[in-house]
Coordinates of C-alpha atoms in Angstrom, one line a residue:
Chain S
X61 CA 83.4 135.9 76.9
X62 CA 84.7 138.7 79.6
X63 CA 87.2 140.4 80.9
X64 CA 87.1 144.0 83.4
X65 CA 89.8 145.3 84.9
X66 CA 88.6 146.6 88.2
X67 CA 89.9 149.1 90.5
X68 CA 90.5 148.9 94.7
X69 CA 86.3 149.6 94.7
X70 CA 85.5 147.1 92.7
X71 CA 84.8 149.3 89.7
X72 CA 85.4 148.5 85.9
X73 CA 87.8 150.9 84.7
X74 CA 88.1 148.8 81.6
X75 CA 86.2 145.8 80.2
X76 CA 86.3 143.7 77.0
X77 CA 83.9 141.3 75.9
X78 CA 85.0 138.7 72.7
X79 CA 82.2 136.7 71.4
X80 CA 82.4 134.4 69.0
X81 CA 80.2 133.3 66.3
X82 CA 80.6 129.7 65.1
X83 CA 79.3 129.6 61.9
X84 CA 81.3 132.7 60.8
X85 CA 84.1 130.7 61.3
X86 CA 83.6 126.9 60.5
X87 CA 82.7 129.4 57.4
X88 CA 85.7 130.4 57.6
X89 CA 88.4 127.4 57.7
X90 CA 86.3 124.8 56.1
X91 CA 84.9 126.7 53.5
X92 CA 87.0 127.2 49.5
X93 CA 86.1 131.3 50.5
X94 CA 87.8 131.2 54.1
X95 CA 91.0 131.0 54.9
X96 CA 92.2 128.6 51.7
X97 CA 91.6 131.5 50.0
X98 CA 93.8 133.6 51.6
X99 CA 97.0 130.8 51.8
X100 CA 96.6 130.3 47.3
X101 CA 96.6 134.1 47.4
X102 CA 99.6 134.4 49.1
X103 CA 100.9 131.3 48.4
X104 CA 100.0 132.0 44.6
X105 CA 101.6 134.9 44.2
X106 CA 105.0 134.8 46.0
X107 CA 105.1 131.7 43.6
X108 CA 103.9 133.6 40.4
X109 CA 106.7 136.8 41.3
X110 CA 109.5 134.0 42.1
X111 CA 109.2 132.3 37.9
X112 CA 108.5 135.6 36.2
X113 CA 110.6 137.5 38.0
X114 CA 113.0 134.5 36.8
X115 CA 112.0 134.9 33.2
X116 CA 112.6 138.4 33.0
X117 CA 116.3 137.9 33.5
X118 CA 116.4 134.8 31.6
X119 CA 113.9 135.7 28.7
X120 CA 116.6 138.2 27.2
X121 CA 118.9 135.5 26.4
X122 CA 116.4 133.4 24.4
X123 CA 114.6 136.1 22.8
X124 CA 116.4 138.6 22.5
X125 CA 114.5 140.6 19.4
X126 CA 111.1 140.1 21.5
X127 CA 110.8 142.6 24.9
X128 CA 109.2 140.3 27.7
X129 CA 108.4 141.4 30.4
X130 CA 106.6 139.5 33.1
X131 CA 107.4 140.9 36.1
X132 CA 105.8 143.9 35.4
X133 CA 102.3 142.2 33.5
X134 CA 102.3 140.3 37.3
X135 CA 103.0 143.2 39.3
X136 CA 100.5 145.4 37.1
X137 CA 97.6 142.2 37.5
X138 CA 98.0 142.0 41.3
X139 CA 98.2 146.1 42.1
X140 CA 94.8 145.8 40.1
X141 CA 93.1 143.2 41.9
X142 CA 94.9 143.0 45.6
X143 CA 95.4 145.2 48.6
X144 CA 97.2 148.0 47.7
X145 CA 99.5 147.0 50.9
X146 CA 100.4 143.1 49.7
X147 CA 100.8 144.3 46.2
X148 CA 103.2 146.7 47.2
X149 CA 105.3 144.7 49.1
X150 CA 105.5 141.8 46.9
X151 CA 106.5 144.9 44.4
X152 CA 109.9 145.3 46.8
X153 CA 110.3 142.2 46.7
X154 CA 110.1 142.0 43.1
X155 CA 112.2 144.4 42.2
X156 CA 115.2 143.4 44.8
X157 CA 115.0 139.9 42.9
X158 CA 115.3 141.6 39.3
X159 CA 118.1 143.7 40.7
X160 CA 119.3 140.5 43.0
X161 CA 118.7 138.5 39.2
X162 CA 121.0 141.5 37.3
X163 CA 124.3 142.2 39.5
X164 CA 122.7 145.9 40.0
X165 CA 122.9 147.6 43.5
X166 CA 119.2 146.7 45.2
X167 CA 116.4 150.0 44.9
X168 CA 116.1 150.9 41.4
X169 CA 113.3 148.1 40.5
X170 CA 111.6 148.1 43.5
X171 CA 111.1 152.1 43.5
X172 CA 109.7 151.2 39.8
X173 CA 107.8 148.7 39.8
X174 CA 106.0 150.6 43.5
X175 CA 105.2 153.6 40.8
X176 CA 103.9 151.0 38.6
X177 CA 101.7 149.0 41.2
X178 CA 100.3 151.8 42.4
X179 CA 99.4 153.7 38.9
X180 CA 97.8 150.1 37.9
X181 CA 95.6 150.2 41.5
X182 CA 94.3 154.1 40.1
X183 CA 93.1 153.4 37.2
X184 CA 91.2 150.3 38.9
X185 CA 89.9 153.3 40.9
X186 CA 89.8 150.8 44.5
X187 CA 85.9 149.9 43.3
X188 CA 83.5 147.0 42.8
X189 CA 83.8 145.1 39.0
X190 CA 84.3 146.5 35.5
X191 CA 82.6 147.5 32.9
X192 CA 85.2 146.2 30.2
X193 CA 88.0 144.6 32.4
X194 CA 89.2 143.2 28.7
X195 CA 89.8 147.1 28.7
X196 CA 91.1 147.6 31.5
X197 CA 93.0 145.3 31.7
X198 CA 94.8 146.6 28.6
X199 CA 95.4 149.6 29.0
X200 CA 97.5 148.9 32.9
X201 CA 99.0 146.6 31.2
X202 CA 99.8 149.2 28.1
X203 CA 100.7 151.7 31.1
X204 CA 102.8 150.3 33.4
X205 CA 104.5 148.6 29.9
X206 CA 105.2 151.9 28.7
X207 CA 106.8 153.6 32.4
X208 CA 108.7 150.7 32.8
X209 CA 110.8 150.8 29.5
X210 CA 110.8 155.0 29.1
X211 CA 112.3 155.5 33.0
X212 CA 115.0 152.6 32.5
X213 CA 115.7 154.4 30.1
X214 CA 115.9 157.1 31.4
X215 CA 117.8 156.1 34.7
X216 CA 119.2 152.7 34.2
X217 CA 120.4 152.4 31.7
X218 CA 123.9 152.9 32.0
X219 CA 126.2 155.2 30.3
X220 CA 124.1 154.4 27.0
X221 CA 124.4 157.8 24.8
X222 CA 121.1 159.4 24.3
X223 CA 121.2 158.2 21.0
X224 CA 121.5 154.7 21.8
X225 CA 119.0 155.7 23.9
X226 CA 117.0 157.0 21.1
X227 CA 117.0 153.4 19.1
X228 CA 116.6 151.7 20.9
X229 CA 113.0 153.1 21.4
X230 CA 111.3 151.0 18.0
X231 CA 112.0 148.0 19.7
X232 CA 111.7 148.2 23.4
X233 CA 108.6 150.4 23.6
X234 CA 106.5 149.7 20.5
X235 CA 107.2 146.2 20.3
X236 CA 107.4 146.0 23.8
X237 CA 103.8 147.1 23.7
X238 CA 102.9 145.0 20.9
X239 CA 103.6 141.9 22.6
X240 CA 102.8 142.6 26.3
X241 CA 100.0 145.2 25.9
X242 CA 98.4 143.9 24.1
X243 CA 99.0 140.8 23.9
X244 CA 100.8 138.8 26.3
X245 CA 99.2 140.8 29.4
X246 CA 95.2 141.0 29.0
X247 CA 96.0 136.8 28.1
X248 CA 97.6 136.8 31.9
X249 CA 95.0 138.5 33.5
X250 CA 92.2 136.5 31.7
X251 CA 94.5 133.3 33.1
X252 CA 95.1 134.1 36.4
X253 CA 91.5 135.1 36.6
X254 CA 90.0 132.8 35.4
X255 CA 92.4 130.0 38.1
X256 CA 90.8 131.7 40.8
X257 CA 87.2 131.4 39.7
X258 CA 87.9 128.5 39.2
X259 CA 89.3 127.7 42.6
X260 CA 86.6 129.3 43.9
X261 CA 83.7 129.7 42.3
X262 CA 83.6 133.7 42.3
X263 CA 84.7 136.6 40.4
X264 CA 87.4 137.7 41.0
X265 CA 87.0 140.9 42.3
X266 CA 89.1 144.5 42.7
X267 CA 91.4 145.6 44.7
X268 CA 90.7 145.3 48.4
X269 CA 89.9 142.0 48.4
X270 CA 92.7 140.0 49.9
Chain H
X53 CA 87.0 152.1 52.3
X54 CA 90.5 154.0 53.4
X55 CA 89.9 157.4 51.5
X56 CA 92.7 157.9 48.2
X57 CA 94.8 160.4 50.3
X58 CA 94.9 157.3 52.6
X59 CA 96.5 154.9 50.1
X60 CA 98.3 158.2 49.1
X61 CA 100.0 157.9 51.7
X62 CA 101.2 153.7 52.0
X63 CA 103.0 153.8 48.4
X64 CA 104.4 157.3 49.9
X65 CA 106.3 154.2 53.3
X66 CA 106.4 151.9 50.3
X67 CA 108.8 154.6 47.6
X68 CA 110.3 155.1 51.4
X69 CA 111.4 151.8 52.2
X70 CA 112.6 151.2 48.4
X71 CA 115.0 154.4 48.3
X72 CA 116.7 153.3 51.8
X73 CA 117.9 149.9 50.0
X74 CA 119.7 152.0 48.7
X75 CA 121.1 153.5 51.5
X76 CA 121.9 149.7 52.7
X77 CA 126.0 149.0 52.8
X78 CA 127.7 147.8 50.6
X79 CA 128.6 144.1 52.6
X80 CA 124.6 143.4 53.6
X81 CA 123.7 144.4 50.3
X82 CA 125.6 141.6 49.0
X83 CA 124.7 139.0 51.2
X84 CA 120.8 140.0 50.4
X85 CA 122.1 140.0 47.2
X86 CA 123.9 135.7 47.2
X87 CA 120.5 134.9 49.5
X88 CA 118.9 135.9 46.5
X89 CA 120.3 135.0 43.8
X90 CA 120.2 131.6 46.2
X91 CA 116.6 131.4 46.1
X92 CA 115.6 132.4 42.9
X93 CA 117.8 129.4 41.3
X94 CA 115.3 127.5 41.2
X95 CA 113.2 129.9 39.7
X96 CA 115.1 130.9 37.1
X97 CA 116.3 126.7 35.9
X98 CA 112.7 126.4 35.4
X99 CA 112.8 129.8 33.1
X100 CA 115.7 128.4 31.3
X101 CA 114.4 125.8 30.4
X102 CA 111.1 126.6 29.5
X103 CA 112.5 129.6 27.5
X104 CA 115.0 126.7 25.7
X105 CA 112.2 124.3 25.0
X106 CA 109.6 127.4 23.9
X107 CA 112.6 128.9 21.2
X108 CA 114.0 125.8 20.0
X109 CA 110.7 124.6 19.4
X110 CA 109.8 127.9 17.5
X111 CA 113.0 126.5 15.3
X112 CA 116.3 127.3 17.1
X113 CA 119.0 129.2 19.7
X114 CA 119.5 132.5 19.7
X115 CA 120.8 134.2 16.2
X116 CA 118.8 131.9 14.6
X117 CA 121.1 128.7 15.1
X118 CA 119.4 125.5 14.6
X119 CA 120.3 122.4 16.9
X120 CA 123.1 121.7 14.3
X121 CA 124.4 124.5 13.1
X122 CA 124.6 124.9 17.3
X123 CA 126.5 121.4 17.7
X124 CA 128.6 122.3 14.5
X125 CA 130.0 125.7 16.5
X126 CA 130.4 123.7 19.6
X127 CA 132.7 121.2 18.6
X128 CA 134.7 123.8 16.4
X129 CA 135.5 125.5 20.0
X130 CA 135.7 122.6 21.1
X131 CA 138.4 121.8 19.0
X132 CA 140.5 124.6 18.6
X133 CA 140.1 124.6 22.5
X134 CA 141.9 121.6 21.6
X135 CA 143.6 122.8 19.6
X136 CA 145.3 125.8 21.9
X137 CA 146.0 123.4 24.7
X138 CA 148.0 120.9 22.6
X139 CA 150.1 124.6 21.1
X140 CA 149.7 125.8 24.3
X141 CA 151.8 122.6 26.2
X142 CA 154.5 121.4 23.7
X143 CA 154.8 125.5 23.7
X144 CA 154.7 125.9 27.9
X145 CA 157.3 122.0 27.6
X146 CA 159.7 124.1 25.2
X147 CA 159.9 127.4 27.1
X148 CA 160.8 124.7 30.4
X149 CA 163.8 123.8 28.5
X150 CA 164.3 127.5 27.2
X151 CA 164.3 128.6 31.4
X152 CA 166.2 125.5 32.2
X153 CA 168.7 125.6 29.3
X154 CA 169.1 129.0 30.5
X155 CA 169.3 128.3 34.2
X156 CA 172.9 126.1 32.9
X157 CA 173.9 129.1 31.3
X158 CA 172.7 131.7 34.4
X159 CA 170.9 133.2 32.1
X160 CA 168.7 132.8 33.7
X161 CA 164.3 133.8 32.7
X162 CA 161.0 134.0 35.2
X163 CA 159.0 131.3 32.7
X164 CA 155.7 132.6 32.1
X165 CA 152.5 131.5 34.6
X166 CA 150.6 128.4 32.7
X167 CA 147.5 128.6 32.5
X168 CA 144.2 126.1 32.1
X169 CA 141.3 127.6 30.2
X170 CA 137.5 127.2 31.3
X171 CA 134.5 126.7 28.8
X172 CA 131.9 129.0 30.1
X173 CA 128.3 130.2 28.8
X174 CA 126.8 133.2 28.5
X175 CA 124.1 133.1 30.2
X176 CA 122.7 136.2 30.1
X177 CA 123.1 140.2 28.1
X178 CA 120.9 143.0 29.3
X179 CA 119.5 144.1 25.4
X180 CA 118.1 147.1 27.9
X181 CA 121.8 148.6 28.3
X182 CA 125.5 147.5 28.5
X183 CA 125.2 145.2 24.9
X184 CA 128.2 145.7 24.2
X185 CA 129.4 146.5 27.6
X186 CA 129.2 143.5 30.1
X187 CA 127.7 139.7 30.3
X188 CA 126.4 137.4 32.9
X189 CA 128.4 133.9 32.4
X190 CA 127.4 130.9 33.8
X191 CA 130.6 130.2 35.8
X192 CA 131.7 131.5 38.8
X193 CA 134.3 131.4 41.6
X194 CA 133.2 127.9 42.6
X195 CA 134.9 127.2 39.5
X196 CA 137.7 128.6 40.2
X197 CA 137.3 132.1 38.4
X198 CA 138.1 135.1 40.1
X199 CA 137.9 139.0 39.8
X200 CA 140.5 140.4 37.0
X201 CA 141.1 137.2 34.2
X202 CA 140.5 137.8 31.4
X203 CA 137.8 136.3 28.9
X204 CA 139.1 135.4 25.4
X205 CA 136.8 134.7 22.9
X206 CA 139.1 131.4 19.8
X207 CA 140.2 135.9 18.2
X208 CA 141.4 136.7 21.0
X209 CA 140.3 139.4 24.4
X210 CA 136.8 139.9 24.6
X211 CA 136.5 141.5 28.3
X212 CA 137.7 140.8 31.9
X213 CA 135.3 140.0 35.1
X214 CA 134.3 141.5 36.5
X215 CA 132.8 139.6 39.3
X216 CA 131.5 136.7 40.8
X217 CA 129.3 135.0 42.2
X218 CA 129.5 130.7 43.0
X219 CA 127.8 130.0 40.0
X220 CA 127.9 133.3 37.7
X221 CA 130.5 135.7 36.7
X222 CA 130.1 139.4 35.6
X223 CA 132.3 140.7 32.9
X224 CA 133.0 144.0 30.9
X225 CA 134.1 143.9 27.8
X226 CA 135.8 145.5 25.9
X227 CA 132.7 147.9 24.8
X228 CA 132.4 149.2 28.3
X229 CA 133.0 152.7 29.6
X230 CA 135.0 151.2 32.2
X231 CA 136.6 148.7 30.5
X232 CA 141.0 149.1 31.2
X233 CA 143.3 146.7 30.9
X234 CA 147.7 147.1 30.9
X235 CA 148.6 145.6 27.7
X236 CA 152.2 145.6 25.7
X237 CA 153.1 145.5 21.7
X238 CA 154.4 141.6 21.6
X239 CA 157.8 141.1 20.7
X240 CA 158.7 145.1 21.2
X241 CA 159.7 146.4 24.9
X242 CA 156.5 149.5 25.8
X243 CA 153.1 149.1 27.7
X244 CA 150.5 151.0 29.3
X245 CA 146.8 151.1 29.6
X246 CA 144.1 150.3 26.8
X247 CA 141.5 151.6 27.5
X248 CA 138.0 152.1 25.4
X249 CA 137.1 155.6 24.2
X250 CA 134.7 157.6 25.8
X251 CA 133.4 159.2 22.9
X252 CA 132.4 156.4 20.6
X253 CA 133.0 157.4 16.6
X254 CA 129.5 158.7 14.7
X255 CA 127.8 155.8 13.9
X256 CA 124.4 156.1 12.5
X257 CA 120.8 155.5 14.8
X258 CA 119.5 153.2 13.6
X259 CA 118.5 149.5 15.9
X260 CA 121.0 148.3 18.2
X261 CA 123.8 150.7 18.7
X262 CA 127.8 150.0 17.7
X263 CA 130.2 147.9 19.5
X264 CA 134.0 150.2 20.0
X265 CA 135.4 150.5 16.4
X266 CA 138.3 151.2 18.4
X267 CA 140.7 150.9 21.8
X268 CA 143.3 153.9 22.8
X269 CA 146.6 152.1 24.4
X270 CA 148.4 155.5 26.2
X271 CA 151.0 155.2 29.7
X272 CA 153.3 153.9 27.7
X273 CA 156.4 152.5 29.1
X274 CA 159.5 152.0 27.6
X275 CA 161.8 153.1 24.9
X276 CA 161.1 151.9 21.4
X277 CA 158.1 154.1 21.0
X278 CA 159.8 154.7 17.3
X279 CA 160.1 150.6 15.9
X280 CA 156.3 150.9 16.5
X281 CA 154.6 150.3 13.2
X282 CA 150.7 149.6 12.4
X283 CA 149.5 146.6 12.5
X284 CA 152.2 145.4 15.5
X285 CA 149.9 142.6 17.3
X286 CA 149.3 144.3 20.8
X287 CA 147.9 140.7 24.1
X288 CA 148.3 141.2 27.6
X289 CA 150.4 141.8 30.3
X290 CA 151.0 141.2 33.5
X291 CA 151.6 143.7 35.3
X292 CA 148.7 144.0 37.1
X293 CA 149.7 141.2 39.5
X294 CA 148.4 137.5 39.3
X295 CA 145.0 136.6 38.5
X296 CA 146.0 138.2 34.7
X297 CA 147.2 136.1 31.9
X298 CA 149.6 137.6 30.0
X299 CA 150.2 137.6 25.7
X300 CA 146.3 136.9 25.4
X301 CA 146.0 138.7 21.6
X302 CA 144.3 142.4 21.8
X303 CA 143.9 143.3 18.7
X304 CA 146.8 145.3 16.1
X305 CA 147.8 148.8 16.2
X306 CA 145.8 150.9 13.0
X307 CA 146.6 154.4 14.3
X308 CA 149.7 156.2 15.6
X309 CA 148.7 159.6 17.5
X310 CA 150.6 161.7 19.3
X311 CA 148.6 163.4 22.1
X312 CA 148.8 167.4 23.4
X313 CA 151.6 166.8 25.7
X314 CA 153.4 165.3 22.5
X315 CA 153.3 161.1 24.1
X316 CA 152.7 158.6 21.5
X317 CA 148.7 156.9 21.6
X318 CA 147.9 154.8 19.3
X319 CA 144.1 152.9 18.3
X320 CA 144.1 149.3 18.5
X321 CA 141.5 146.8 16.4
X322 CA 140.3 144.5 18.7
X323 CA 140.8 141.5 17.1
X324 CA 137.8 139.6 18.4
X325 CA 134.0 140.9 18.2
X326 CA 131.6 141.0 20.8
X327 CA 129.1 140.9 18.2
X328 CA 127.9 136.4 18.6
X329 CA 129.2 135.8 21.5
X330 CA 126.9 132.4 23.4
X331 CA 130.2 130.6 24.3
X332 CA 133.1 131.7 25.5
X333 CA 137.0 130.6 27.4
X334 CA 138.0 132.2 30.5
X335 CA 142.3 131.8 31.3
X336 CA 142.4 130.6 34.4
X337 CA 146.6 130.9 36.3
X338 CA 147.6 127.8 37.9

């Protein structure tokens, strides 16, 4: 299909040519790896973000002794598996969810989560499948959890004295890293990768695929 | 494939977007927060249900209470509330009779403001900061709660409502640096402002942190300062307006001081503990 813009002497000023590839279009709309995968990514990521942010808001009431950062782990996963723009958009949205649920002014959590997503993206390296995905997921969760806790204690701890902030470090940092980075994070990564592999029959790639 | 500087620029753009949230006007922020809280309600309900089921499966509710202990505590709180309600109703009746008799004797006096007690559940306390500063309860303005209303436990006042949404409210506790409240010494005509001191008494740096050891009553008005004694009870007063119910116990005087200007200042030991708060009562004036 050709479109052309011509002047008064019938010379083409602008020509546009459209070509449709029926095979590729059929593949895109009717195969699992096509539009359905994009739909799954959008819906699943949004639903998981809502659930994980809600978990992070609600869990301290039922498990005050165990720090669990579900939203941080999910965003570390998204930073390593999805396109950077999409992950950052979800990070801003997740930060708004966390700030609204905690009755805080909007902005600090969004900024913090954007930083975590970018660090997870940098650690992945933006390239193909990794040699040691389990170790990489552990490293990303460790980095995300530590930075989240430290920045929260530094900037978002309200009127706590420095002594009280230091006193919180053993539980929030050490135990938090143990629970989140060593146990929950790799488990979450494996679960989400496995679900994607099960549904779409291919290895979940690194950042840039979505 | 995009180069690293392109990704860095993209990240900086999103950081700028996040920074722009700081500069939104307060009204716009509140509307966004309200909408987001409404949208996240299903997620929070599901998260609360799963967390509660997991906690009960692992041996009990927060603070390691079993189901039987939780039921016993609920029953105790309910019966304490009923006793308090009956006693207050009786006192209200006696007060009304007293007011009527004073009216007949032309000694009219404004009747004490009646109030109702609403039981609320504590749904959030942030362990990363302000554990003894603020908490979230599961009632809001749709249940009649307003900012400035007193929140109490069975023992006495624990805080004041500072912010409400439709179904939740933020309570500023006695341990917050921002806590301030009008108070009076029961039985004596002395009123003042109660603050939590900004500098807490030195405490060992172990896991967690301590609630405030004492509050301070100052900016006093009245004329019987010499009659104040140790262990006098301090209660709320309705100096600030209609939302705060009077005569809720806050604590007892543990020390009498004089500041550099020669004015009296009293240290108060809080009556209510701030440690394990699962259910609270909000005093709503009628």
